[in-house]
Tab-separated table of C-alpha atoms in Angstrom:
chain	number	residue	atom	x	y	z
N	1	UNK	CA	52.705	50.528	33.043
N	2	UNK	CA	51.235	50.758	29.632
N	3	UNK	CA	47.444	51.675	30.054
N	4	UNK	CA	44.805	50.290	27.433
N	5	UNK	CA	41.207	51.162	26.651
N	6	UNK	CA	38.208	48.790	25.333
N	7	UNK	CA	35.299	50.575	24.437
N	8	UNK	CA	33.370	47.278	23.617
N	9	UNK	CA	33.830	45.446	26.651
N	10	UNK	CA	33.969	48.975	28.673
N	11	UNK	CA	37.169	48.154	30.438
N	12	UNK	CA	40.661	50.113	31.168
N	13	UNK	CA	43.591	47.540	31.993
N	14	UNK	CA	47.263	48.244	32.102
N	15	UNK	CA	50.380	45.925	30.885
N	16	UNK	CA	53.272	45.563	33.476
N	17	UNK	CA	56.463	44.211	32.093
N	18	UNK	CA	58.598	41.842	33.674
N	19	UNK	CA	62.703	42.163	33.433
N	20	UNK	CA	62.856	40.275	30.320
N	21	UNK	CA	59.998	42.367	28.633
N	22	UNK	CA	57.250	40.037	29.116
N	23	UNK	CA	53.953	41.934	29.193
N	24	UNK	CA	50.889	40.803	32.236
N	25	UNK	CA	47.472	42.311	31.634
N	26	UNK	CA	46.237	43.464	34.545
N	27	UNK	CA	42.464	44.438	35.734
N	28	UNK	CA	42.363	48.239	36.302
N	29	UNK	CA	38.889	49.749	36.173
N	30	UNK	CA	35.629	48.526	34.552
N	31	UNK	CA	32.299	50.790	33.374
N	32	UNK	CA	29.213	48.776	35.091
N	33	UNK	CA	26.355	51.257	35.495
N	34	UNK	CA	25.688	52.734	31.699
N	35	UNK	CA	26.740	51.834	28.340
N	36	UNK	CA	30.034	54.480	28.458
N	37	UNK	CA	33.021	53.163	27.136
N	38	UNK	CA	36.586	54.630	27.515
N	39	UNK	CA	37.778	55.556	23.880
N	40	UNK	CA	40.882	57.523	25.131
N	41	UNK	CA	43.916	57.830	27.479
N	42	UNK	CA	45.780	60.545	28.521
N	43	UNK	CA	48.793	61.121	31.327
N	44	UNK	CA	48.343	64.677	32.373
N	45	UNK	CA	50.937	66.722	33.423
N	46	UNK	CA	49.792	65.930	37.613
N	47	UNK	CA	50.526	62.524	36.634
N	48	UNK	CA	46.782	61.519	36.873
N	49	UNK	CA	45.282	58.867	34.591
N	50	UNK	CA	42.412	61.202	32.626
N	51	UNK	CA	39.553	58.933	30.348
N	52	UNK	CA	36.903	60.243	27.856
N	53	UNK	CA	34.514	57.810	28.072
N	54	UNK	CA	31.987	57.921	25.516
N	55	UNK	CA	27.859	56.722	25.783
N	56	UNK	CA	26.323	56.342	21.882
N	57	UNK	CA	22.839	55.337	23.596
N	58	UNK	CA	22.556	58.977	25.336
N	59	UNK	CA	24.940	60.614	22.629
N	60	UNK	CA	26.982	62.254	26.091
N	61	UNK	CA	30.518	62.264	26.854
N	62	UNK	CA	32.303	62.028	30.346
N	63	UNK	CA	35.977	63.213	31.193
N	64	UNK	CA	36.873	60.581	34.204
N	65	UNK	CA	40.250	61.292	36.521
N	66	UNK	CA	42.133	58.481	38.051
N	67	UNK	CA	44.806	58.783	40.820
N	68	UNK	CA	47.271	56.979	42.362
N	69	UNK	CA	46.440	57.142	46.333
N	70	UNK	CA	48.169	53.996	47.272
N	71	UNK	CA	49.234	50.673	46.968
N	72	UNK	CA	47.398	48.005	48.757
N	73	UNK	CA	47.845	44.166	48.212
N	74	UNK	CA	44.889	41.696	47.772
N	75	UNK	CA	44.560	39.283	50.602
């Protein structure tokens, strides 16, 4: 998956790609409670999803940690 940050709409989302290359954006996490954005990506070495996620109303910066704990299907 190819991970993708919006600050303006506050939104991560990831591309899958299908065998013949053919990207699908997909809904991964979305900021709700402040007016943080993510403004950038990293893989770390655990393999965790890490996001700065930056507020310009309070001038304060966040460091956010996302893991993989399972897949579970919608029903």
């Amino acid at each position: 998956a190819l991970f993708i940050a919006d600050y303006a709409q506050h939104l991560i989302r990831y591309l899958t790609f299908d065998q013949r290359g053919f990207p699908s954006v997909n809904a991964f996490a979305k900021e709700t409670a402040s007016s943080a954005g993510p403004v950038q990506l990293v893989i770390g070495p655990d393999t965790n999803l890490y996001a700065v996620f930056l507020d310009l109303v309070t001038r304060k910066a966040q460091l956010r940690r996302y893991r993989y704990t399972g897949f579970t299907r919608a029903r």
